[in-house]
Short mmCIF file of C-alpha atoms in Angstrom, two decimals:
data_model
loop_
_atom_site.label_atom_id
_atom_site.label_comp_id
_atom_site.label_asym_id
_atom_site.label_seq_id
_atom_site.Cartn_x
_atom_site.Cartn_y
_atom_site.Cartn_z
CA MET A 201 0.03 0.04 0.01
CA ARG A 202 1.46 3.34 -0.98
CA GLU A 203 2.22 6.08 1.55
CA THR A 204 -0.10 9.10 1.36
CA ILE A 205 1.52 11.36 3.88
CA HIS A 206 5.14 12.61 3.66
CA VAL A 207 6.61 15.13 6.24
CA GLN A 208 10.11 16.34 6.76
CA VAL A 209 12.14 19.12 8.39
CA THR A 210 15.29 19.44 6.29
CA THR A 211 18.40 21.61 5.71
CA ASP A 212 18.23 20.73 1.98
CA GLU A 213 16.76 23.09 -0.65
CA LEU A 214 13.11 22.35 -1.11
CA ASP A 215 11.83 20.92 -4.39
CA ILE A 216 8.18 21.38 -5.48
CA ASN A 217 8.54 18.71 -8.19
CA LYS A 218 9.23 16.09 -5.47
CA ALA A 219 6.08 17.20 -3.68
CA ILE A 220 3.92 16.96 -6.82
CA ALA A 221 5.36 13.56 -7.65
CA PHE A 222 4.64 12.24 -4.23
CA VAL A 223 1.00 13.21 -4.03
CA ALA A 224 0.06 12.60 -7.63
CA SER A 225 -2.39 9.72 -8.27
CA PRO A 226 -4.25 8.44 -11.35
CA ALA A 227 -7.45 8.81 -9.21
CA HIS A 228 -6.77 12.43 -8.37
CA GLY A 229 -7.70 15.25 -10.67
CA ALA A 230 -6.40 18.08 -8.45
CA ILE A 231 -3.06 18.97 -6.88
CA ASP A 232 -2.89 22.16 -4.82
CA THR A 233 0.44 23.51 -3.67
CA PHE A 234 1.57 26.21 -1.24
CA ILE A 235 5.01 27.62 -1.30
CA GLY A 236 6.20 29.89 1.50
CA ALA A 237 9.04 32.28 0.58
CA VAL A 238 11.06 34.90 2.54
CA ARG A 239 9.57 38.38 2.04
CA ASN A 240 11.86 41.45 1.93
CA GLU A 241 9.74 43.52 4.34
CA HIS A 242 8.00 43.05 7.66
CA ALA A 243 6.31 45.72 9.81
CA GLY A 244 8.00 48.48 7.92
CA LYS A 245 11.51 46.99 8.27
CA ASP A 246 13.70 45.95 5.30
CA VAL A 247 14.36 42.16 5.74
CA THR A 248 17.54 40.54 4.33
CA GLY A 249 16.74 36.99 5.34
CA LEU A 250 15.46 34.59 7.87
CA THR A 251 16.86 31.82 10.11
CA TYR A 252 14.47 28.97 10.75
CA ASP A 253 14.85 26.86 13.92
CA ALA A 254 12.91 23.69 14.56
CA HIS A 255 12.57 20.84 16.98
CA LYS A 256 12.88 18.32 14.22
CA GLU A 257 11.37 15.29 15.94
CA LEU A 258 8.36 17.15 17.35
CA ALA A 259 7.87 19.30 14.28
CA GLU A 260 7.68 16.24 12.05
CA LYS A 261 5.34 14.52 14.54
CA SER A 262 3.18 17.70 14.50
CA PHE A 263 3.12 17.77 10.70
CA THR A 264 2.00 14.12 10.58
CA GLU A 265 -0.72 14.77 13.09
CA ILE A 266 -1.97 17.76 11.10
CA CYS A 267 -2.02 15.78 7.79
CA THR A 268 -3.67 12.85 9.51
CA GLU A 269 -6.40 15.12 10.86
CA ALA A 270 -6.81 16.69 7.41
CA GLN A 271 -7.08 13.24 5.80
CA LYS A 272 -9.93 12.49 8.26
CA ARG A 273 -11.78 15.68 7.27
CA TRP A 274 -11.06 15.25 3.54
CA PRO A 275 -10.77 11.48 2.84
CA GLU A 276 -8.80 10.21 -0.21
CA THR A 277 -6.37 13.15 -0.02
CA HIS A 278 -2.56 12.86 -0.13
CA TYR A 279 -0.10 15.17 1.65
CA TYR A 280 3.52 16.31 1.19
CA VAL A 281 5.08 18.78 3.78
CA ASP A 282 8.70 19.85 3.66
CA HIS A 283 9.91 22.63 5.99
CA PHE A 284 13.36 24.20 5.78
CA GLN A 285 15.64 24.59 8.78
CA GLY A 286 18.55 26.99 8.59
CA GLU A 287 19.26 30.36 6.92
CA LEU A 288 17.36 31.67 3.89
CA LYS A 289 17.71 34.86 1.88
CA VAL A 290 14.86 36.97 0.45
CA SER A 291 12.74 34.94 -2.04
CA GLU A 292 14.18 31.57 -0.94
CA VAL A 293 11.64 28.88 -0.02
CA SER A 294 10.89 28.00 3.57
CA ILE A 295 7.96 25.52 3.26
CA ILE A 296 6.35 23.49 0.54
CA ILE A 297 2.98 21.80 0.91
CA ALA A 298 1.23 19.77 -1.78
CA VAL A 299 -2.20 18.18 -1.41
CA SER A 300 -3.92 16.05 -4.02
CA SER A 301 -7.58 14.90 -4.18
CA PRO A 302 -10.09 13.53 -6.61
CA HIS A 303 -11.56 17.05 -7.05
CA ARG A 304 -10.18 20.60 -6.61
CA GLU A 305 -12.27 21.74 -3.66
CA GLU A 306 -10.80 19.32 -1.18
CA SER A 307 -7.29 20.17 -2.26
CA PHE A 308 -7.81 23.84 -1.79
CA ASP A 309 -9.40 23.47 1.67
CA ALA A 310 -6.99 20.79 2.99
CA CYS A 311 -3.90 22.71 1.84
CA ARG A 312 -5.14 25.91 3.60
CA PHE A 313 -5.92 23.84 6.68
CA VAL A 314 -2.37 22.37 6.80
CA ILE A 315 -0.47 25.65 6.54
CA GLU A 316 -2.69 27.39 9.09
CA GLU A 317 -2.32 24.56 11.56
CA ILE A 318 1.50 24.41 11.10
CA LYS A 319 1.65 28.17 11.87
CA LYS A 320 -0.31 27.69 15.06
CA SER A 321 0.93 24.46 16.51
CA SER A 322 4.23 23.10 14.98
CA PRO A 323 7.50 23.81 16.90
CA VAL A 324 9.29 25.98 14.25
CA TRP A 325 10.61 29.48 14.85
CA LYS A 326 12.02 32.21 12.63
CA LYS A 327 14.52 34.93 13.28
CA GLU A 328 14.39 37.93 10.93
CA HIS A 329 17.47 39.72 9.83
CA TYR A 330 17.33 43.32 8.88
CA VAL A 331 19.42 45.65 6.70
CA ASP A 332 20.72 47.46 9.81
CA SER A 333 22.27 44.10 11.06
CA VAL A 334 19.74 43.77 13.80
CA SER A 335 17.94 40.39 14.14
CA THR A 336 14.76 39.46 16.11
CA TRP A 337 13.03 36.20 16.88
CA LEU A 338 9.46 36.72 15.86
CA PRO A 339 6.61 36.28 18.30
CA GLY A 340 4.11 33.47 17.73
CA HIS A 341 1.52 31.13 19.11
CA SER A 342 2.12 29.69 22.54
CA LEU A 343 1.78 25.96 22.62
CA ARG A 344 0.46 26.27 26.23
CA SER A 345 -2.89 27.13 24.74
CA ALA A 346 -2.75 24.63 21.89
CA MET B 1250 19.08 17.41 43.55
CA ASN B 1251 18.80 16.71 39.89
CA THR B 1252 20.92 18.47 37.24
CA LEU B 1253 18.73 19.05 34.21
CA THR B 1254 19.97 19.94 30.74
CA ILE B 1255 17.43 21.78 28.62
CA LYS B 1256 17.84 22.29 24.89
CA CYS B 1257 16.98 25.77 23.77
CA PHE B 1258 14.96 26.70 20.69
CA GLY B 1259 13.87 29.97 19.02
CA ALA B 1260 14.13 32.99 21.39
CA PHE B 1261 15.74 30.77 24.11
CA ARG B 1262 18.85 30.46 21.95
CA GLN B 1263 19.97 33.91 23.37
CA PHE B 1264 20.89 31.83 26.45
CA GLY B 1265 22.93 29.25 24.47
CA ASP B 1266 22.10 25.98 22.89
CA ILE B 1267 21.51 24.32 26.24
CA ILE B 1268 20.77 25.59 29.78
CA THR B 1269 21.79 23.59 32.83
CA ILE B 1270 19.92 23.94 36.10
CA ASP B 1271 19.63 22.13 39.34
CA THR B 1272 16.16 21.22 40.66
CA PRO B 1273 14.92 19.16 43.64
CA ASN B 1274 14.33 15.47 42.96
CA ASN B 1275 10.95 14.76 41.38
CA SER B 1276 10.28 18.31 40.38
CA SER B 1277 7.27 19.06 38.22
CA VAL B 1278 7.31 21.03 35.00
CA SER B 1279 5.98 24.05 37.01
CA GLN B 1280 8.89 23.71 39.43
CA VAL B 1281 11.39 23.44 36.55
CA ARG B 1282 9.80 26.52 35.00
CA GLU B 1283 10.35 28.49 38.21
CA ALA B 1284 13.98 27.28 38.41
CA LEU B 1285 14.51 28.36 34.84
CA VAL B 1286 13.24 31.85 35.59
CA ARG B 1287 15.63 32.13 38.62
CA HIS B 1288 18.48 30.96 36.30
CA ILE B 1289 17.94 33.29 33.34
CA GLY B 1290 16.47 36.26 35.16
CA LEU B 1291 13.13 37.53 36.23
CA GLU B 1292 12.91 39.88 33.21
CA HIS B 1293 12.52 36.78 31.05
CA LYS B 1294 9.60 35.31 33.11
CA PRO B 1295 7.07 36.25 30.32
CA LEU B 1296 9.02 34.27 27.76
CA VAL B 1297 9.18 31.26 30.13
CA GLU B 1298 5.54 31.52 31.05
CA ASP B 1299 4.52 31.42 27.30
CA ALA B 1300 6.91 28.47 26.71
CA VAL B 1301 6.29 24.67 27.11
CA LEU B 1302 8.63 21.95 28.12
CA ALA B 1303 8.92 18.83 26.01
CA ASN B 1304 10.88 15.61 25.77
CA ASP B 1305 11.72 14.26 22.28
CA SER B 1306 8.26 12.74 21.83
CA GLU B 1307 5.75 15.05 23.42
CA ILE B 1308 4.90 18.35 25.09
CA LEU B 1309 4.84 17.80 28.93
CA THR B 1310 1.95 18.74 31.11
CA GLU B 1311 2.57 21.17 34.09
CA ALA B 1312 2.11 18.28 36.50
CA ALA B 1313 4.55 15.98 34.80
CA ILE B 1314 7.49 14.88 36.95
CA ILE B 1315 10.96 15.41 35.48
CA GLU B 1316 13.62 12.72 35.91
CA SER B 1317 17.25 13.49 35.41
CA SER B 1318 17.32 11.17 32.37
CA THR B 1319 14.60 13.24 30.59
CA LYS B 1320 15.85 14.90 27.44
CA LEU B 1321 14.25 18.30 27.97
CA SER B 1322 13.55 21.05 25.42
CA ILE B 1323 12.05 24.50 26.05
CA LEU B 1324 9.73 25.56 23.23
CA PRO B 1325 8.75 29.26 22.97
CA PRO B 1326 5.62 30.40 20.99
CA VAL B 1327 5.82 29.04 17.36
CA CYS B 1328 5.76 30.87 14.08
CA GLY B 1329 6.74 28.45 11.31
CA GLY B 1330 5.74 28.51 7.67
#
């Protein structure tokens, strides 16, 4: 039986083609993808890059739980989640999510669900680097209330 | 006393990759949290209060008892993606 969920925290460059190849299925007519990239501005500050930190074991466990929950809500869907750990420059890719399904509506909804849940509940952090050489860990969602 | 080693993530990395603290035997997560505040300074209490402690497989409840062999991590509020 083929695997339908792939998750990974990695220091390797992310590859959307791997994501699409993993979720693709002859029974699926839709593949929705989300690619997160580093933006050059935040809250009025010029950003030069980000450093992503992650608790690899718990982050991958969290990704799996999120995809499993999504699969319960939208049966017959396949999931691929890769999150980068390390330093990225502006425009480089931090996360790739691909979801496939028989019809497009489930793919759109499930992909949105996965990225929103990751932002709220997966142990990953980012430090922004600014043009004035100052760096700041960004605030986020406390897991005490998760 | 137990000597606990806590792996730091996110904003806690300002204190190094690990923090080592001494706690009474059979301390709970709440007691470890208090010891951590004493170690890194009261000004960082909000950061500690918003964080959770975890081992390598799960987030620990406040009542969980910490043994010296537990591989602890401190996880501040998350913001991945």
